[in-house]
mmCIF file of C-alpha atoms in Angstrom:
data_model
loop_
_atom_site.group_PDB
_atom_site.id
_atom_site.type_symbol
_atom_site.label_atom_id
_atom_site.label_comp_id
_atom_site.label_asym_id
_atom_site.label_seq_id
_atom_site.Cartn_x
_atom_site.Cartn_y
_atom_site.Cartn_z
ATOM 1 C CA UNK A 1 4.339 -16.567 -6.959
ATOM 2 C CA UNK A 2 4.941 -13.038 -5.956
ATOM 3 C CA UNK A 3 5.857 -12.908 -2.585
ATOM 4 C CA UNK A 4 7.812 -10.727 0.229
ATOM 5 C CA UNK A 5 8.698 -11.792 3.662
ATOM 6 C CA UNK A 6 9.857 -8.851 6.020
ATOM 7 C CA UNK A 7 11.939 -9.046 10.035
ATOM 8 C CA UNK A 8 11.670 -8.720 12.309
ATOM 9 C CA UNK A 9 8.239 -8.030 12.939
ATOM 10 C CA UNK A 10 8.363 -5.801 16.175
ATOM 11 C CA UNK A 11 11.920 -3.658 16.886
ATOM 12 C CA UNK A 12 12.770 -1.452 19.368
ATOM 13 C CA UNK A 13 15.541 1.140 19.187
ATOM 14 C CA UNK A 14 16.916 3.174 21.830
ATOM 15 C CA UNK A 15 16.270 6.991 20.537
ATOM 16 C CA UNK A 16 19.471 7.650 18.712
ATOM 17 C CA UNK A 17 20.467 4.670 17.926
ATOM 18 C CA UNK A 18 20.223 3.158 14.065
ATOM 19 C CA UNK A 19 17.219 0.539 12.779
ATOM 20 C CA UNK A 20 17.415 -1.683 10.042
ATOM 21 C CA UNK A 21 14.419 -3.464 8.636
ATOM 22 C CA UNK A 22 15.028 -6.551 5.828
ATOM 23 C CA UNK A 23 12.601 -8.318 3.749
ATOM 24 C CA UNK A 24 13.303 -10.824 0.934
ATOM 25 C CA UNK A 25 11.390 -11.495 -1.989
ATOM 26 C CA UNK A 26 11.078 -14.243 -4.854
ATOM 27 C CA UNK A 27 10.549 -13.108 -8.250
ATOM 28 C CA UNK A 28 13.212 -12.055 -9.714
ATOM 29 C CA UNK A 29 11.744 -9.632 -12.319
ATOM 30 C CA UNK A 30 10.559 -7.254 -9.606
ATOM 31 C CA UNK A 31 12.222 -4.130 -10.417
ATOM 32 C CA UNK A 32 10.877 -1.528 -7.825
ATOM 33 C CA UNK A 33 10.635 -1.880 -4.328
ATOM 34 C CA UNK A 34 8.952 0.826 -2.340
ATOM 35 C CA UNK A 35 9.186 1.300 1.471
ATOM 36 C CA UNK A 36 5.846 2.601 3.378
ATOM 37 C CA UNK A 37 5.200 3.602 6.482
ATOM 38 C CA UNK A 38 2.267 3.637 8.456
ATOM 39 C CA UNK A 39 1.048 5.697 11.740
ATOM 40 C CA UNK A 40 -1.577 4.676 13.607
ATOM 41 C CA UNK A 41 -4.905 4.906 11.646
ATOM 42 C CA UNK A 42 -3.395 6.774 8.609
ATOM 43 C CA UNK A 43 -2.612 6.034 5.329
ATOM 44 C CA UNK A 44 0.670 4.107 3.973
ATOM 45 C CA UNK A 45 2.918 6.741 3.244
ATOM 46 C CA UNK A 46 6.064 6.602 0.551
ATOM 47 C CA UNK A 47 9.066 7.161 2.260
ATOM 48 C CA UNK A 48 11.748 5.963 -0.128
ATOM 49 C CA UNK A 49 11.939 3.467 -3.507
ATOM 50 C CA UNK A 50 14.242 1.900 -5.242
ATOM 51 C CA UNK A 51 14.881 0.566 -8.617
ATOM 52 C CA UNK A 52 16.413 -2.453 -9.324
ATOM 53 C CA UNK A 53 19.599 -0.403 -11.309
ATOM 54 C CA UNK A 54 21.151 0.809 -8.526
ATOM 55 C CA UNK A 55 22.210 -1.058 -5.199
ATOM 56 C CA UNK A 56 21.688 1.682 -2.515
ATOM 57 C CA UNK A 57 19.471 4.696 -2.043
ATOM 58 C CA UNK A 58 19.359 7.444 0.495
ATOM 59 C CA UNK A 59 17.586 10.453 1.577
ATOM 60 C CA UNK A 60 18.508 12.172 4.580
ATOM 61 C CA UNK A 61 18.401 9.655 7.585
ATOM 62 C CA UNK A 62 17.097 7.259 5.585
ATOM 63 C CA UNK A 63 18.513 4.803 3.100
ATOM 64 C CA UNK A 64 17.615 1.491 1.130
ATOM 65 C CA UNK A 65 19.955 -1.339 0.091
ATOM 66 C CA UNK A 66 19.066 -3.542 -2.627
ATOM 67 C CA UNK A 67 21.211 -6.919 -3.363
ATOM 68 C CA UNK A 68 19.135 -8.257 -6.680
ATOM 69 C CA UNK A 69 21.403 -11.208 -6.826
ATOM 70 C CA UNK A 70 20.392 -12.469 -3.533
ATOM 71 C CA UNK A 71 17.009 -11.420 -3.676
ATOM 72 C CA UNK A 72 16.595 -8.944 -0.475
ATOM 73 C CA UNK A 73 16.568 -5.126 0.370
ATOM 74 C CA UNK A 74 16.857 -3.468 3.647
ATOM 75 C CA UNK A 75 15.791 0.205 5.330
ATOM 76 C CA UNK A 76 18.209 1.537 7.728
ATOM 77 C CA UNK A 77 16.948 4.437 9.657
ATOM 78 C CA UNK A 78 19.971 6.268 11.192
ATOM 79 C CA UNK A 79 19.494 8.687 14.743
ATOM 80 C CA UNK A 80 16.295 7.285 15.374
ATOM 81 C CA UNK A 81 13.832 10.001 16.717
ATOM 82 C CA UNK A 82 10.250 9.401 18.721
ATOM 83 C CA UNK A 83 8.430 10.068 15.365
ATOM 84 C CA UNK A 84 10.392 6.947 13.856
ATOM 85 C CA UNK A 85 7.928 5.148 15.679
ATOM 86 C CA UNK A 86 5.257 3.568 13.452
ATOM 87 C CA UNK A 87 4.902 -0.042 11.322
ATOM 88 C CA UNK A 88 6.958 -0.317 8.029
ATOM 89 C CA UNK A 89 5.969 -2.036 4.870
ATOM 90 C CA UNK A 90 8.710 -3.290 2.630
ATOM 91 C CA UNK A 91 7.102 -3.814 -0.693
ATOM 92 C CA UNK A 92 7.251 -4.520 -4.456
ATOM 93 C CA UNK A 93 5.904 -3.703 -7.620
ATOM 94 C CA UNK A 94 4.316 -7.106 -8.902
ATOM 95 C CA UNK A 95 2.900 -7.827 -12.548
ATOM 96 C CA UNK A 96 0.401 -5.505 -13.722
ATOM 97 C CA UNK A 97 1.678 -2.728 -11.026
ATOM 98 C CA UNK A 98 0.057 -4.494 -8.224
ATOM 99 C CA UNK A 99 1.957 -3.683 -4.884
ATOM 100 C CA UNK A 100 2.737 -6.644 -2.713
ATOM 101 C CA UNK A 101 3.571 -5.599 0.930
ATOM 102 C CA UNK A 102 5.208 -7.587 3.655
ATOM 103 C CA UNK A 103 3.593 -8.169 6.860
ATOM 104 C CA UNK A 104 4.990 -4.970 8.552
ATOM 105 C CA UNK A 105 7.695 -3.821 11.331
ATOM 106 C CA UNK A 106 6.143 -2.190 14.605
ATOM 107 C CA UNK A 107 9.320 0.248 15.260
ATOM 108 C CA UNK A 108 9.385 1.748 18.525
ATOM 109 C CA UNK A 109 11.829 4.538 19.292
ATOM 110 C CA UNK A 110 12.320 4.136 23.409
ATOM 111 C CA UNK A 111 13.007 7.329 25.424
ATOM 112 C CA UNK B 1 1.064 18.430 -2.796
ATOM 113 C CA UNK B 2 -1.756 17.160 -4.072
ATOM 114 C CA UNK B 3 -3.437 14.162 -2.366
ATOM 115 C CA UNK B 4 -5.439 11.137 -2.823
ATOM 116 C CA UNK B 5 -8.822 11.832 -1.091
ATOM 117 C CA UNK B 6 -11.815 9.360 0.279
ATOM 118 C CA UNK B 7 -14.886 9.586 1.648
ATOM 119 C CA UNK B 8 -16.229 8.719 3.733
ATOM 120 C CA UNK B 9 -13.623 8.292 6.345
ATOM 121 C CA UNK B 10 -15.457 5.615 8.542
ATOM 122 C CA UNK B 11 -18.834 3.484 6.865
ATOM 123 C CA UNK B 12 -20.568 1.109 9.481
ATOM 124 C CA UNK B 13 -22.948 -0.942 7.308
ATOM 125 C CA UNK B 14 -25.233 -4.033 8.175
ATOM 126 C CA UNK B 15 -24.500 -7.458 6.863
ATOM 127 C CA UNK B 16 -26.002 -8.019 3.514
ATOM 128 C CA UNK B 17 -26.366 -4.364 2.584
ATOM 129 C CA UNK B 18 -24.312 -2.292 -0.300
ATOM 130 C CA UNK B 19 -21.852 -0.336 0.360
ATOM 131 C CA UNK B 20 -20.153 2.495 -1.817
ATOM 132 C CA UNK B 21 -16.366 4.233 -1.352
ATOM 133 C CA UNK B 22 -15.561 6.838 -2.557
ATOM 134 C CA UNK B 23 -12.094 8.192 -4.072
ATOM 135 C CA UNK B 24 -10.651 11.035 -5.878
ATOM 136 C CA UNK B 25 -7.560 10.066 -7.663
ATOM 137 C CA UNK B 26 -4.700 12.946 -7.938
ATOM 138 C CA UNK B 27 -6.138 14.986 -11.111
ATOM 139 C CA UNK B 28 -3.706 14.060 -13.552
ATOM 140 C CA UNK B 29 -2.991 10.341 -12.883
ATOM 141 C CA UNK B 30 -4.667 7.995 -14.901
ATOM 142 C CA UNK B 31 -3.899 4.393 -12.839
ATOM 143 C CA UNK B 32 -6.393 3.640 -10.061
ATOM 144 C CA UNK B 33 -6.163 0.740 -7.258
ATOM 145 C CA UNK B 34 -7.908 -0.345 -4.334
ATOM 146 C CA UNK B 35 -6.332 -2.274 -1.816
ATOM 147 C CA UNK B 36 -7.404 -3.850 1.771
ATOM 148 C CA UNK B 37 -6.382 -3.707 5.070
ATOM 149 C CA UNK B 38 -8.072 -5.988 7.452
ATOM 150 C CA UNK B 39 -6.844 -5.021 11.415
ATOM 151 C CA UNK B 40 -3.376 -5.270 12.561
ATOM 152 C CA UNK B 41 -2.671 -7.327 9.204
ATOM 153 C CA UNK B 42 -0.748 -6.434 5.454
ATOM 154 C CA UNK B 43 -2.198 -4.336 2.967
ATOM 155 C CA UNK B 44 -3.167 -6.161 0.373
ATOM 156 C CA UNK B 45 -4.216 -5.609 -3.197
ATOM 157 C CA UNK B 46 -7.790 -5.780 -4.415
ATOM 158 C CA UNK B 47 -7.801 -4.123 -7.891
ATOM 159 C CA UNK B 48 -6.396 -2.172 -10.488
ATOM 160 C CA UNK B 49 -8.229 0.218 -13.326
ATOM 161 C CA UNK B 50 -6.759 1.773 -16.464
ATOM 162 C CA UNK B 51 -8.762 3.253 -19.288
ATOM 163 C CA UNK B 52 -12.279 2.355 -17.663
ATOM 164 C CA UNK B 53 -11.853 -0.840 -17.183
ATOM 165 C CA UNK B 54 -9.956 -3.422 -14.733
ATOM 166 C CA UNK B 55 -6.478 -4.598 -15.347
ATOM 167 C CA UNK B 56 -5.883 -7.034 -12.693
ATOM 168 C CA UNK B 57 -7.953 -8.120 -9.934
ATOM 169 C CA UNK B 58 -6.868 -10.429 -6.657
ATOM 170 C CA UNK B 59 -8.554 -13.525 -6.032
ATOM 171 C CA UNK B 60 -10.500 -11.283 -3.326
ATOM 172 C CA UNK B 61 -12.376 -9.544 -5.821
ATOM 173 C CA UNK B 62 -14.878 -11.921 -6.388
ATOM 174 C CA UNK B 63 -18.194 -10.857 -7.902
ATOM 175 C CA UNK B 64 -19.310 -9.396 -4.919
ATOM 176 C CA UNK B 65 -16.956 -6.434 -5.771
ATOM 177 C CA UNK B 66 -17.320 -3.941 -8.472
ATOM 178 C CA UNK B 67 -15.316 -0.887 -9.580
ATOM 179 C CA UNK B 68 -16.289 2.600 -11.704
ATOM 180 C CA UNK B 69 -15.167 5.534 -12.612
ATOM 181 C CA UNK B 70 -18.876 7.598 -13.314
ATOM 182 C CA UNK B 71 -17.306 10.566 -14.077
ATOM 183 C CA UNK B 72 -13.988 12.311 -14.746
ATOM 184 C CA UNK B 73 -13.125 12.528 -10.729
ATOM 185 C CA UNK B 74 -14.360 9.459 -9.081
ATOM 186 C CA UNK B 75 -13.390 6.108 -8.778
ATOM 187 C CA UNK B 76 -15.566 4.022 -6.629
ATOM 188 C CA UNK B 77 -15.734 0.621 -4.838
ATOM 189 C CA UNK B 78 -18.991 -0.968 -4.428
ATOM 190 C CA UNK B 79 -19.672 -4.496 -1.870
ATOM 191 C CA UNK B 80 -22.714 -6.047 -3.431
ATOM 192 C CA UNK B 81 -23.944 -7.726 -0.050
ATOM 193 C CA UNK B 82 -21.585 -7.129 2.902
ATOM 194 C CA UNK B 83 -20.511 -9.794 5.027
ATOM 195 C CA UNK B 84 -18.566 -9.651 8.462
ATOM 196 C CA UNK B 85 -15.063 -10.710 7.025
ATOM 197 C CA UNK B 86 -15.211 -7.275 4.967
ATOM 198 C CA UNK B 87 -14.539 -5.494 7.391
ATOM 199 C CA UNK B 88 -11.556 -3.617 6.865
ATOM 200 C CA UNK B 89 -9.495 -0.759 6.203
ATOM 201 C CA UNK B 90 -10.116 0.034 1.863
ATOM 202 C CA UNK B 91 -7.052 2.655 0.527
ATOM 203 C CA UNK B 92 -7.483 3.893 -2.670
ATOM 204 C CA UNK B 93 -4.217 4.840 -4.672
ATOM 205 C CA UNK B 94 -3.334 6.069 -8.353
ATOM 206 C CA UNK B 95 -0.600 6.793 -9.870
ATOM 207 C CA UNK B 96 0.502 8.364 -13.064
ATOM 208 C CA UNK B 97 2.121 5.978 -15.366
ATOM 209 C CA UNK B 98 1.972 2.227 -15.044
ATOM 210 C CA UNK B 99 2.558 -0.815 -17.843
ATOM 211 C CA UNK B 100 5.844 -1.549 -15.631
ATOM 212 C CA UNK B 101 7.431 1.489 -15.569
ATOM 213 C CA UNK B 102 7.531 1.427 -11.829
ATOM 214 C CA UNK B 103 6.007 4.500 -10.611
ATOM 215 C CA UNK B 104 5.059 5.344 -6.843
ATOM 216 C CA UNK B 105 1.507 4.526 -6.120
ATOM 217 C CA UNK B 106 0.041 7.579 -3.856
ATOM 218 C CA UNK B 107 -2.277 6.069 -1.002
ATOM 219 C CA UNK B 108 -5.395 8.100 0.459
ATOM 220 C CA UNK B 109 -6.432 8.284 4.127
ATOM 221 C CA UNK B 110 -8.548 5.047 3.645
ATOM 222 C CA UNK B 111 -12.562 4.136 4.205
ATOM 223 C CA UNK B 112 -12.671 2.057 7.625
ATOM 224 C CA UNK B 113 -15.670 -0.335 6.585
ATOM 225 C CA UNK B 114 -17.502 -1.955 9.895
ATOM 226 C CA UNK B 115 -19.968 -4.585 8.978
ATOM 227 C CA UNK B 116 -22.279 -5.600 12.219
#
């Protein structure tokens, strides 16, 4: 079935330094694969997709890595800043445009 | 930028009693969803709605759970008869096209729902 598994589950990064996030995910006619995050009490908030035609997205310190052969996509967050800190979902689009999240990454940016 | 809103923000409801949430999809999208988030665990996909009616439903969406759009703004949740294990965080989202061509879903602030 449709499925995502996401690590680590907790990461801390000195402030500055770079974070990367991976999940991997089992059907392989997912096609879109959304990244979330999540502040304490708020909403899940789109930070950056990708589509399954092109192998690498990025938007300002942010950027997504897709490898559909193998089946996994990463988030690498580059000069890390204090309001880094918050839980990302990795995610897909499912059948019938049902999102399926992973389990989340606590990322905490240390001082 | 327009926004996905709900109301009420926090709903603290006894066991056994009905409970309604509220959502106003972004005007001109025309996908609904609600999803779940019990504490400190994954978001997870309750329901979907197209053209007044459902288009996919999880295997929590039993027939406690009911969805409706009454008018041209809303889209509600109703919980027949609460019990504990509902207690969650509810986001609604919408988005504008669907039928696989992969577009962001846009998730409001979410309904905490306490049942006691």
């Amino acid at each position: 079935g449709e499925n995502v598994e996401q690590h680590p589950s907790t990461l801390s990064v000195q402030e500055g330094d770079s974070a990367v996030i991976k999940c991997t995910y089992s059907d392989s006619a997912s096609n879109y694969f959304p990244w979330y995050k999540q502040e304490l009490g708020k909403r899940p908030q789109l930070i950056i997709d990708i589509r399954s035609n092109v192998g690498e997205k990025k938007d300002q310190r942010i950027a997504v890595t897709l490898n559909k052969t193998a089946k996994h996509f990463s988030l690498h967050i580059t000069e890390t800043q204090p309001e880094d800190s918050a839980v990302y979902f990795c995610a897909l689009m499912g059948r019938d445009d049902k999102i399926i999240f992973g389990k989340g990454t606590r990322l905490h940016i240390l001082p | 930028e327009p926004e996905v809103t709900q109301t009420p923000s926090h709903q603290v409801t006894q066991m056994g009693q009905e409970v309604i949430l509220r959502c106003v999809p972004i005007s001109n999208h025309l996908y609904f969803y609600w999803y779940r988030q019990i504490l400190g665990q994954k978001v997870e996909f309750l329901v979907s709605f197209y053209n007044n009616e459902i288009s996919e439903k999880s295997e929590i969406f039993d027939d406690q759970f009911s969805v409706e759009r009454p008018d041209g703004s809303n889209f509600t949740l109703k919980i027949r008869s609460t019990k504990l294990e509902d207690s969650a965080m509810y986001f609604c989202a919408s988005s504008a096209y669907a039928g696989g061509l992969n577009q962001p879903q846009h998730f409001g602030d979410g309904t905490r729902l306490s049942i006691l």
